[in-house]
Short mmCIF file of C-alpha atoms in Angstrom, two decimals:
data_model
loop_
_atom_site.label_atom_id
_atom_site.label_comp_id
_atom_site.label_asym_id
_atom_site.label_seq_id
_atom_site.Cartn_x
_atom_site.Cartn_y
_atom_site.Cartn_z
CA TYR A 15 56.69 84.34 134.56
CA LEU A 16 56.53 85.58 138.17
CA ASN A 17 55.02 88.95 137.24
CA MET A 18 57.88 91.01 138.67
CA ASN A 19 60.64 93.19 137.28
CA GLU A 20 64.26 92.07 137.08
CA GLU A 21 65.51 94.14 140.03
CA ASP A 22 62.79 92.85 142.36
CA PHE A 23 63.51 89.29 141.21
CA LYS A 24 67.22 89.69 141.98
CA LYS A 25 66.49 91.07 145.46
CA GLU A 26 63.94 88.39 146.30
CA TYR A 27 65.39 85.22 144.80
CA LEU A 28 69.10 85.60 143.99
CA ILE A 29 72.40 85.97 145.80
CA LYS A 30 75.58 87.32 144.24
CA VAL A 31 78.46 84.84 144.16
CA GLY A 32 81.56 86.48 142.76
CA TYR A 33 80.47 88.06 139.50
CA LYS A 34 77.53 85.66 138.99
CA TYR A 35 74.11 85.20 140.56
CA SER A 36 72.80 82.04 142.17
CA ILE A 37 69.31 81.10 143.27
CA LYS A 38 68.77 81.34 147.02
CA GLU A 39 68.26 78.17 149.02
CA LYS A 40 66.07 77.33 151.99
CA PRO A 41 66.36 74.68 154.70
CA TYR A 42 64.98 71.36 153.45
CA LYS A 43 65.11 68.03 155.26
CA ASP A 44 68.74 67.50 156.33
CA GLY A 45 70.16 70.21 154.09
CA TYR A 46 69.03 72.90 151.72
CA ALA A 47 66.98 73.15 148.54
CA CYS A 48 66.32 75.75 145.89
CA ILE A 49 63.86 78.41 147.01
CA PHE A 50 61.61 77.36 144.10
CA PHE A 51 61.51 73.68 145.10
CA GLU A 52 58.39 72.50 146.88
CA ASN A 53 57.22 68.98 145.98
CA GLY A 54 58.85 69.64 142.61
CA CYS A 55 60.14 72.70 140.83
CA LYS A 56 57.68 75.61 140.75
CA ILE A 57 59.43 77.23 137.77
CA TYR A 58 60.48 74.13 135.81
CA SER A 59 59.34 75.37 132.41
CA VAL A 60 61.45 78.54 132.79
CA ARG A 61 64.24 77.23 135.02
CA PRO A 62 67.62 78.91 134.55
CA ASN A 63 70.73 77.36 133.06
CA GLN A 64 72.00 76.68 136.59
CA CYS A 65 69.20 74.15 136.95
CA ARG A 66 69.17 72.82 133.40
CA THR A 67 72.81 71.76 133.66
CA PHE A 68 72.66 70.12 137.12
CA PRO A 69 74.51 67.89 138.04
CA PHE A 70 77.00 68.48 135.22
CA TRP A 71 78.80 71.37 136.93
CA ASP A 72 82.58 71.84 137.02
CA TYR A 73 82.30 72.15 140.81
CA PHE A 74 81.28 68.50 141.15
CA LYS A 75 84.34 67.24 139.23
CA ASP A 76 86.35 67.75 142.42
CA ASN A 77 83.53 67.07 144.91
CA ILE A 78 82.34 63.56 144.05
CA LYS A 79 81.05 62.74 147.54
CA GLU A 80 78.88 65.86 147.56
CA LEU A 81 77.66 65.06 144.06
CA LYS A 82 76.52 61.61 145.19
CA ARG A 83 74.71 63.20 148.13
CA GLU A 84 73.09 65.91 145.98
CA CYS A 85 72.23 63.60 143.08
CA PRO A 86 71.81 59.99 144.21
CA GLY A 87 71.18 58.89 140.63
CA ILE A 88 74.87 59.27 139.84
CA ILE A 89 76.50 55.85 139.41
CA GLU A 90 80.17 55.11 140.03
#
């Protein structure tokens, strides 16, 4: 999709977190956003599972305040 090989993609767009990879973020407004976000997702049609499952991550089960900040559509 981005016309690059896997190794170059990893170096350019991913960070290693434990034994998994995560998409890099960039400063955005008062926080951070995915490196592919710019007035919408630039890779939406091929977005990874990390994005497809947001905000239904185990991490947010214990971080409700952050979830509400990250995803204002969440209702109590």
